[in-house]
GROMACS .gro file of C-alpha atoms in nm:
model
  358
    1UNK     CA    1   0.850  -2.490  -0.419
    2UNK     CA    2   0.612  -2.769  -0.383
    3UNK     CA    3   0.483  -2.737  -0.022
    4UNK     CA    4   0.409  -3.160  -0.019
    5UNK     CA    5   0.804  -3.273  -0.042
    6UNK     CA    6   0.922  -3.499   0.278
    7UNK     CA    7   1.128  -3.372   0.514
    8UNK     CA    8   1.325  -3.582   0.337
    9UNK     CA    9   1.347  -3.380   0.023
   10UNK     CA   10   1.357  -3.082   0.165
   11UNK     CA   11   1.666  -3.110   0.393
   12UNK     CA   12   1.864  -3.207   0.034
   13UNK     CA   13   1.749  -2.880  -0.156
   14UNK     CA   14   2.033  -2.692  -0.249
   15UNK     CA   15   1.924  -2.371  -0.097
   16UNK     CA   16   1.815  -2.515   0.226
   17UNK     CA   17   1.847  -2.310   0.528
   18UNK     CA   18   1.683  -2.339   0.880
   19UNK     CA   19   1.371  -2.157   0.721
   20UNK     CA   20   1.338  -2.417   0.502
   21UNK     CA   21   1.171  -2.648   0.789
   22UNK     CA   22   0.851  -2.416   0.758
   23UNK     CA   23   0.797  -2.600   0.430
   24UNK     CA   24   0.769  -2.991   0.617
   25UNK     CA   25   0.469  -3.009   0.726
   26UNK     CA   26   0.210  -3.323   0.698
   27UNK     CA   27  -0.023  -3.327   0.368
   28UNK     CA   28  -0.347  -3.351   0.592
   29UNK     CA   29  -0.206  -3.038   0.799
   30UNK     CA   30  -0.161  -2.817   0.463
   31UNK     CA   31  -0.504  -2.954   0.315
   32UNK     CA   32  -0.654  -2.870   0.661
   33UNK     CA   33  -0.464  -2.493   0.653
   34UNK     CA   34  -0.566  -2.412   0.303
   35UNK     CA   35  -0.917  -2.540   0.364
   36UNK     CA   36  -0.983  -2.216   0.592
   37UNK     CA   37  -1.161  -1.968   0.496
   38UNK     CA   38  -0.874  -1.712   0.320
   39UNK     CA   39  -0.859  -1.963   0.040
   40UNK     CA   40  -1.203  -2.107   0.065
   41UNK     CA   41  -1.382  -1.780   0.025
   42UNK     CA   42  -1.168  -1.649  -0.234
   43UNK     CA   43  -1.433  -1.561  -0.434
   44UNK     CA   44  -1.718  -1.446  -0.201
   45UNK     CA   45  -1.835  -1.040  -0.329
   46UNK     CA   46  -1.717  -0.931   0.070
   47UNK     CA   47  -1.353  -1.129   0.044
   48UNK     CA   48  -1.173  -0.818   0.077
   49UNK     CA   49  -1.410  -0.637   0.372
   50UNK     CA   50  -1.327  -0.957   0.609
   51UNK     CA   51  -0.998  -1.021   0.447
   52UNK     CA   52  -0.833  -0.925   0.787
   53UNK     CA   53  -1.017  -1.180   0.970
   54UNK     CA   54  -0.929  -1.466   0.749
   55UNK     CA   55  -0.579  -1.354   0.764
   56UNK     CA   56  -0.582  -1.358   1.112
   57UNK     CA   57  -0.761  -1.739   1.131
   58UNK     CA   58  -0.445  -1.866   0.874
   59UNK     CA   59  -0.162  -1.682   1.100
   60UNK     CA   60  -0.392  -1.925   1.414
   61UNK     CA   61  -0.412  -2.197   1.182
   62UNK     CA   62  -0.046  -2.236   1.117
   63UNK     CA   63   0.045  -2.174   1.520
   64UNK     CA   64  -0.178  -2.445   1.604
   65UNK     CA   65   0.030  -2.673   1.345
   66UNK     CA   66   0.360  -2.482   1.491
   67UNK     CA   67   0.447  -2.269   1.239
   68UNK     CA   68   0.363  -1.918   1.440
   69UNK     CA   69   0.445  -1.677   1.104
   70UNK     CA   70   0.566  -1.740   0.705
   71UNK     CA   71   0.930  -1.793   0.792
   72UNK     CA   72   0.936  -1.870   0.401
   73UNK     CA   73   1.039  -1.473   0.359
   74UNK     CA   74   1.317  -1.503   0.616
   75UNK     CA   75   1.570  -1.565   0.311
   76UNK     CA   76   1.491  -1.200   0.182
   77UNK     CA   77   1.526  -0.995   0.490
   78UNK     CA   78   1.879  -1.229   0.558
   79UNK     CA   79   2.048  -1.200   0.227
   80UNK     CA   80   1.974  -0.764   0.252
   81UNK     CA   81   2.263  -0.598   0.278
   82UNK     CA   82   2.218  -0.268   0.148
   83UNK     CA   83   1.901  -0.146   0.074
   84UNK     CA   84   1.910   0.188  -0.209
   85UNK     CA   85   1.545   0.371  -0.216
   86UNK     CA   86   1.604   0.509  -0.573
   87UNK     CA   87   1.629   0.224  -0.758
   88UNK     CA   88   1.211   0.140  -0.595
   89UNK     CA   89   1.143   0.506  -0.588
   90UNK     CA   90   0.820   0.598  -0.822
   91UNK     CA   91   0.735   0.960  -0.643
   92UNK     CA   92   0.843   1.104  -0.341
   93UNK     CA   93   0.885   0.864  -0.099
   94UNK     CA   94   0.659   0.603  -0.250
   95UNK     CA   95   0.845   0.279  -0.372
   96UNK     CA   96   0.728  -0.036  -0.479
   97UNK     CA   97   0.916  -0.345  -0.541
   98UNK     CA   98   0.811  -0.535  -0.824
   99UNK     CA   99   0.894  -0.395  -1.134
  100UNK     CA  100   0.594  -0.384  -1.317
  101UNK     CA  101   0.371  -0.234  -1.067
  102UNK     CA  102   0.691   0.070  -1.065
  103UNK     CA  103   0.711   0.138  -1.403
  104UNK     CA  104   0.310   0.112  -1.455
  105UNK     CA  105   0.300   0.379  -1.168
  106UNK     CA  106   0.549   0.574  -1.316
  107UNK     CA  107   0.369   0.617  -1.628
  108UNK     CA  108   0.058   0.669  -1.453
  109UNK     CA  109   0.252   0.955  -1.259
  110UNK     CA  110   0.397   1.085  -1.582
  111UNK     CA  111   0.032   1.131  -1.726
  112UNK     CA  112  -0.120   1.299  -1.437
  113UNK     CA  113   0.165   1.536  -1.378
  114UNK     CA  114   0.171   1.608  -1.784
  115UNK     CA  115  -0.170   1.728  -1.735
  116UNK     CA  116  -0.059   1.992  -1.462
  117UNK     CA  117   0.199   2.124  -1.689
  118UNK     CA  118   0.053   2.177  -2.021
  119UNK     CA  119  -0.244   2.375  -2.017
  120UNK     CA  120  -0.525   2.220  -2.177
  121UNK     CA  121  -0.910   2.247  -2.277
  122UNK     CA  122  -0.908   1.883  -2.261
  123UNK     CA  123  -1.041   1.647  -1.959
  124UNK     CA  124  -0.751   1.521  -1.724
  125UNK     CA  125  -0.955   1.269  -1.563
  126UNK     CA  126  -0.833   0.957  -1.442
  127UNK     CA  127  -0.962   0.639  -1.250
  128UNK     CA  128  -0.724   0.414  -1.026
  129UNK     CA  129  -0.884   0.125  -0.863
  130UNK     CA  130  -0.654   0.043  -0.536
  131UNK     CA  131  -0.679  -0.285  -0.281
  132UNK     CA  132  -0.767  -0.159   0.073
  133UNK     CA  133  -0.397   0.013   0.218
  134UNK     CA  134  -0.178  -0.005  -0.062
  135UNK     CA  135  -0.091   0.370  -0.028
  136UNK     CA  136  -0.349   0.537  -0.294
  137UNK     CA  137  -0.383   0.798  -0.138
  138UNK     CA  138   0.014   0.850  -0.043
  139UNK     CA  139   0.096   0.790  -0.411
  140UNK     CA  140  -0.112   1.135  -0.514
  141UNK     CA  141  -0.023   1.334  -0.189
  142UNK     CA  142   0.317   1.243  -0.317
  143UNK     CA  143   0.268   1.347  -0.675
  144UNK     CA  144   0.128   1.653  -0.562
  145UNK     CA  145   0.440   1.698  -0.387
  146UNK     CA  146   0.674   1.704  -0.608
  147UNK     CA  147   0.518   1.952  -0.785
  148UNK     CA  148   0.543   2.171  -0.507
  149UNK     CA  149   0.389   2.538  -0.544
  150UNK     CA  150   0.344   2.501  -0.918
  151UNK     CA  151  -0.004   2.346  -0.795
  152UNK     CA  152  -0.259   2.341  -0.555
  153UNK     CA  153  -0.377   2.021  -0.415
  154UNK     CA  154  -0.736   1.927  -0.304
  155UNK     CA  155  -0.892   1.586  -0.145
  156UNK     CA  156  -1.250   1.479  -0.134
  157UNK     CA  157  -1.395   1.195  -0.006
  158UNK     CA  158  -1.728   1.093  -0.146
  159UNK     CA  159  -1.763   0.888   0.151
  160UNK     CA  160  -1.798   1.176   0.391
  161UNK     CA  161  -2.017   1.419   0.265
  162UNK     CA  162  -2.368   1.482   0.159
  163UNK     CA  163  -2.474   1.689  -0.139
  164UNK     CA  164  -2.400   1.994  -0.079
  165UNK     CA  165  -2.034   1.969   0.078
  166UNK     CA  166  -1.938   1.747  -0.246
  167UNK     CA  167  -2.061   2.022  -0.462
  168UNK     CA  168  -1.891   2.314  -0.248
  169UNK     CA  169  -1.601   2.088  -0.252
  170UNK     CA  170  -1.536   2.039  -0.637
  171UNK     CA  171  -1.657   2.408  -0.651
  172UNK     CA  172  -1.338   2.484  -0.414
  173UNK     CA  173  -1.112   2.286  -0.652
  174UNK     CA  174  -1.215   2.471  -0.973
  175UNK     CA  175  -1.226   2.838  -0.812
  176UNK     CA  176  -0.880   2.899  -0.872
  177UNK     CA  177  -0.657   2.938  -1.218
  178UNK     CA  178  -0.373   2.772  -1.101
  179UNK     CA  179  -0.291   2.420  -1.191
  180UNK     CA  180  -0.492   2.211  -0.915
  181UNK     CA  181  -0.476   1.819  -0.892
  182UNK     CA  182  -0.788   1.715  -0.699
  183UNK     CA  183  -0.848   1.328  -0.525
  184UNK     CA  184  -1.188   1.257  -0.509
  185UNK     CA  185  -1.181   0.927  -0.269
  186UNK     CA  186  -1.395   0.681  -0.252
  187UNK     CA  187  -1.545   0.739  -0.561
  188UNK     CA  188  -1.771   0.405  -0.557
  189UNK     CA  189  -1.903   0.497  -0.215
  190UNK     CA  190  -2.272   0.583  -0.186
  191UNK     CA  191  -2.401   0.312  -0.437
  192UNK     CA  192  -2.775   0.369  -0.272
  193UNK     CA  193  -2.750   0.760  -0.327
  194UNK     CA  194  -2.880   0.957  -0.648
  195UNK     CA  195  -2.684   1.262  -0.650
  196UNK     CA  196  -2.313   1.207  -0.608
  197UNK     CA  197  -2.256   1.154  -1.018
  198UNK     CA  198  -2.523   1.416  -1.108
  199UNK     CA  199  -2.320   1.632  -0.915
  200UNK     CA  200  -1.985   1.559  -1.036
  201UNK     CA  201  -2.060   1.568  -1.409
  202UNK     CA  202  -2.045   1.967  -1.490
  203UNK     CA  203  -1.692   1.949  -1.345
  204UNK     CA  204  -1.553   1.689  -1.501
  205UNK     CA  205  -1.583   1.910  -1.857
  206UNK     CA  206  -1.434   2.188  -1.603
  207UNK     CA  207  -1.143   2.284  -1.839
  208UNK     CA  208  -1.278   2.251  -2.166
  209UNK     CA  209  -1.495   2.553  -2.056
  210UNK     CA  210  -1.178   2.713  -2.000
  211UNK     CA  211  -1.313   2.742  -1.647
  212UNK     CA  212  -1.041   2.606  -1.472
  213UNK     CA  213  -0.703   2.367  -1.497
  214UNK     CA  214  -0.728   2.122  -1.317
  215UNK     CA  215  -0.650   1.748  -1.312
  216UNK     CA  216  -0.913   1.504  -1.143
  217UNK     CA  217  -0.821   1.139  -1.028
  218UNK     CA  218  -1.116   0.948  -0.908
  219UNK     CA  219  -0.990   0.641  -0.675
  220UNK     CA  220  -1.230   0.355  -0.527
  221UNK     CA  221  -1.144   0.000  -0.402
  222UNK     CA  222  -1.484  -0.205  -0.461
  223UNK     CA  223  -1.532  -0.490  -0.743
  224UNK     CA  224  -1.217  -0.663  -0.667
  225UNK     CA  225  -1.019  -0.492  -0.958
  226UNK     CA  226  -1.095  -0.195  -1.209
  227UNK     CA  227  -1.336  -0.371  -1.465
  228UNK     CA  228  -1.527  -0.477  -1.134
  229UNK     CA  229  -1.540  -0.123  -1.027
  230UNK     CA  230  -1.584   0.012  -1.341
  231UNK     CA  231  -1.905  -0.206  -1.395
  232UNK     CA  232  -2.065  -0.113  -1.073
  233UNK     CA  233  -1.975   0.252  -1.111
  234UNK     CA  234  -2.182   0.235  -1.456
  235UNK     CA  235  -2.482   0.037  -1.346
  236UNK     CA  236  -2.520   0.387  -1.129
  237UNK     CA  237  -2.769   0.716  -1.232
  238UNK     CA  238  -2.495   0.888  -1.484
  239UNK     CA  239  -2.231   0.656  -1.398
  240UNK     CA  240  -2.173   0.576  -1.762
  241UNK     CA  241  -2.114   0.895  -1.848
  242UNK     CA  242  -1.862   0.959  -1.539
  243UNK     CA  243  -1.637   0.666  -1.736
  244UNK     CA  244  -1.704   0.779  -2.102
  245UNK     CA  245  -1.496   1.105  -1.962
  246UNK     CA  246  -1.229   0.896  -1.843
  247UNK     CA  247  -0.965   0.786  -2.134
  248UNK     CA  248  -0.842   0.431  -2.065
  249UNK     CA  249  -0.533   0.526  -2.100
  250UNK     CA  250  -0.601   0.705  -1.765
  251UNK     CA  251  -0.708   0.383  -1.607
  252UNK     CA  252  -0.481   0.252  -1.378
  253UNK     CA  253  -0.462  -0.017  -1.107
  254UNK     CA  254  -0.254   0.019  -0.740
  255UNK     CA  255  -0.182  -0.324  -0.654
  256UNK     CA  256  -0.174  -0.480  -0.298
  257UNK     CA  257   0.162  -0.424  -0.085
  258UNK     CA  258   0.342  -0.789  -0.130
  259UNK     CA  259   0.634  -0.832   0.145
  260UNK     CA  260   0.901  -0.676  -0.076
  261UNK     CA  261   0.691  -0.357  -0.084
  262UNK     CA  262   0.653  -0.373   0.313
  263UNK     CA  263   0.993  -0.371   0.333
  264UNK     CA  264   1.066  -0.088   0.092
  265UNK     CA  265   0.789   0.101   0.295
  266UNK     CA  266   0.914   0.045   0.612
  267UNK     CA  267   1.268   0.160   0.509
  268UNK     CA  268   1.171   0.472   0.302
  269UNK     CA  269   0.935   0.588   0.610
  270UNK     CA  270   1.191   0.529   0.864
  271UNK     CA  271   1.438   0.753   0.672
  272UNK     CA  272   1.147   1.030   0.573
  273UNK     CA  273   1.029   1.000   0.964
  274UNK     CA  274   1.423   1.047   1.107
  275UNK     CA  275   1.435   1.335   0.810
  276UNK     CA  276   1.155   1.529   0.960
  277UNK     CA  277   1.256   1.550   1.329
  278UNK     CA  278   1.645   1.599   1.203
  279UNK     CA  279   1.756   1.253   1.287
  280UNK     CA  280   1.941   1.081   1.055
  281UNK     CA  281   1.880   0.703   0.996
  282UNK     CA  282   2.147   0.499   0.813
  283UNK     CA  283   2.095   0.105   0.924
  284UNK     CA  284   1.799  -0.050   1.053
  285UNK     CA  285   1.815  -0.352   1.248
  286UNK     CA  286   1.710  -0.702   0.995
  287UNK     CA  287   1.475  -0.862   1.317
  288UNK     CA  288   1.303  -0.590   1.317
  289UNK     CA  289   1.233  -0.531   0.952
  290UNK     CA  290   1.153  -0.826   0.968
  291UNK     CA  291   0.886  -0.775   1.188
  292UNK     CA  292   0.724  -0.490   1.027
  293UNK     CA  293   0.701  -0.691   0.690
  294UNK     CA  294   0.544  -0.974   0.847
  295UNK     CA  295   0.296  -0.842   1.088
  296UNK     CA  296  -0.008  -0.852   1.078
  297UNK     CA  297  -0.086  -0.495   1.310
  298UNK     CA  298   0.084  -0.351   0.988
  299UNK     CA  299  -0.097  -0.418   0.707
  300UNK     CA  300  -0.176  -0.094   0.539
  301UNK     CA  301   0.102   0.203   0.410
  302UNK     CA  302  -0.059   0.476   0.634
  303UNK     CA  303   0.009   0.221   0.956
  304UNK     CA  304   0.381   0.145   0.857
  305UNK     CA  305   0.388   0.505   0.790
  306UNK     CA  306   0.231   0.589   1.155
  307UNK     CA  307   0.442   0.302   1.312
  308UNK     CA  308   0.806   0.419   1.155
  309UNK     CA  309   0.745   0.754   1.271
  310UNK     CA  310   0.695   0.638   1.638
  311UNK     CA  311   0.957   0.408   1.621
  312UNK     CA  312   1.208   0.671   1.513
  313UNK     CA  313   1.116   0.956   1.826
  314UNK     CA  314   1.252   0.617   2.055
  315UNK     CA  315   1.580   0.650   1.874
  316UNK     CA  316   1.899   0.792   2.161
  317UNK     CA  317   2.023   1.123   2.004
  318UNK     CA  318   2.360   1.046   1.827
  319UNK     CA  319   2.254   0.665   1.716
  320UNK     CA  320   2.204   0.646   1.352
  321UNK     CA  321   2.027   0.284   1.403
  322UNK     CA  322   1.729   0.153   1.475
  323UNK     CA  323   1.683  -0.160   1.659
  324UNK     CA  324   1.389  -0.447   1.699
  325UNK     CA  325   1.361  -0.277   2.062
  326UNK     CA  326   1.265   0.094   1.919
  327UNK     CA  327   0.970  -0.059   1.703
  328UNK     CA  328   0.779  -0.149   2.062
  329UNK     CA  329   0.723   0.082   2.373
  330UNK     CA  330   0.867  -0.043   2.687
  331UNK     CA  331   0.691  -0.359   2.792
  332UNK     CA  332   0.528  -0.421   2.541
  333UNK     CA  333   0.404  -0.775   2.528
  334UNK     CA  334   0.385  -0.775   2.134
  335UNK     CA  335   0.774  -0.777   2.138
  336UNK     CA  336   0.829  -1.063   2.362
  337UNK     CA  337   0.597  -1.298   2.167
  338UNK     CA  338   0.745  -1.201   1.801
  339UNK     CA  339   1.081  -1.311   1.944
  340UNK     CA  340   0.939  -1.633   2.085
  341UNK     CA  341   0.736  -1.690   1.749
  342UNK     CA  342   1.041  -1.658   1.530
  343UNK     CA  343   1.359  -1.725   1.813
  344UNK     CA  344   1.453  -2.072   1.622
  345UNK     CA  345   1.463  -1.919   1.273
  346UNK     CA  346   1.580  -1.572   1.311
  347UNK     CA  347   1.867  -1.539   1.545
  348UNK     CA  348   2.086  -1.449   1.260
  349UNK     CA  349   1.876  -1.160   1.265
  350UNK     CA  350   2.007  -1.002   1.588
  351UNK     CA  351   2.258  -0.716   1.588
  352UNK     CA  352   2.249  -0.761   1.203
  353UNK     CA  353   2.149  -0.458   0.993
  354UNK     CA  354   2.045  -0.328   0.650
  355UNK     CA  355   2.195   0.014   0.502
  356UNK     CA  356   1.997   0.196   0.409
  357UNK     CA  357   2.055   0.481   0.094
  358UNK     CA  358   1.857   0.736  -0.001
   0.00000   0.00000   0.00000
């Protein structure tokens, strides 16, 4: 929708509803808004380190023009009715909305889990570039999962180790003949370092040796997508020959949660939350879904993931619901000024809930 129509205009489109007025709003306002520094900076190399910051400094811009959050996604969370996880379901409990980031994921699942199954004396390395918090590491805990005791499971992070415990840890993950699917994190970290891809290079060949079976997926976030990672992961001592190990085919991008996927997350974590502690959650209030997609306290899968599972334990035994209230601890100020922020758009959010199906 073009954001510059008049009021005018925008009070005769079709689909107008009261979230609609978040869309009237002077041309000098909206030129001033998307002259900040989220849009200005777009292409700066440390966008995505102080992305949260320029978030933060649009969410003030628009409150200081009186629009406190993007109503514009209120039409989504209203028109939800019933909400069925399988259809979004990749793995586990990881779901994504969009359709092409599922069924890429899926077949990026498919491979990795084809490699556990088979035995093979060929490499089952792959690379996945992921933006900060859009679940990488959930969607292999999750693969590894489902697999259950037909293989072990090992995570490294390059990050947080020195020489020797990166060794010893890859030495761990080969030491055993059973199928193993190993996460080395970070796998861009350490740029300044020497070591960490002289080190990593005998075991990437691990089971053509017949040494072991295992299946290595190498994640990293840097370069602002996978060719930018991949280039700064080969301008590194051995780093070309870390990616001439890695089939493209095994190459694989996570994309960044949009709202649909916050929504999917939030549902599929309540349920998996209630599941674990025996409590059974069938509706979930729209306000505060609502909430959870559009806040910005919630912007990774391991928060939403952290913040479902408190909001469930607040939950009255016998209640299969869960309400705007159970998302906040008792006076919490954070709950008051949501309602304030949104009170003239999303009344019709009260009392009204989504099902929720497994």
């Amino acid at each position: 929708m073009n954001l510059f129509r008049s009021e005018e205009h925008v009070r005769r489109w079709p689909l107008y509803s009261t979230s609609a007025e978040d869309y009237v709003l002077p041309v000098s306002t909206w030129t001033q808004i998307f002259s900040g520094q989220l849009f200005r900076e777009r292409l700066a190399p440390d966008y995505l380190e102080k992305g949260k910051v320029y978030v933060a400094e649009y969410h003030d811009a628009l409150r200081e023009a009186g629009k406190a959050s993007p109503y514009w996604n209120y039409p989504l969370i209203a028109g939800l009715d019933t909400v069925r996880l399988s259809r979004y379901r990749i793995v586990g409990a990881y779901t994504r909305f969009d359709d092409t980031v599922l069924n890429d994921l899926k077949d990026a699942r498919n491979r990795i889990v084809n490699g556990l199954e088979h035995p093979s004396h060929h490499r089952e390395n792959h690379l996945v570039w992921a933006a900060p918090g859009s679940g990488k590491t959930y969607f292999v805990e999750q693969v590894a999962a489902s697999l259950g005791a037909d293989a072990n499971y090992r995570e490294i992070n390059l990050a947080k180790l020195d020489s020797h415990g990166f060794d010893n840890a890859l030495t761990d993950a080969i030491s055993t003949a059973q199928p193993t699917l190993c996460l080395v994190d970070e796998v861009d970290s350490r740029a300044a370092e020497m070591w960490p891809y002289e080190i990593l290079m005998p075991y990437l060949d691990a089971n053509m040796a017949g040494k072991a079976h295992i299946v290595f997926v190498f994640a990293g976030s840097s370069g602002f997508s996978l060719e930018g990672m991949k280039e700064r992961i080969q301008a590194r001592p051995k780093g070309a020959d870390v990616l001439s190990r890695i089939p493209s085919s095994n190459q694989f991008t996570i994309a960044p949660l949009g709202f649909g996927d916050r929504v999917l997350v939030a549902l599929s974590q309540l349920q998996a939350a209630g599941s674990a502690i025996g409590h059974e959650i069938e509706a979930v209030e729209k306000l505060g879904l609502y909430y959870v997609a559009v806040s910005d306290r919630l912007a990774s899968a391991r928060q939403l993931q952290e913040f479902a599972a408190a909001a469930v334990e607040r939950i009255p035994r016998g209640d299969d619901r869960v309400k705007y209230d159970h998302f906040f601890v008792p006076g919490d100020p954070e709950n008051k000024r949501f309602w304030v922020d949104v009170a003239n758009v999303a009344r019709d959010l009260v009392n009204a809930y989504v099902t929720v199906e497994a």
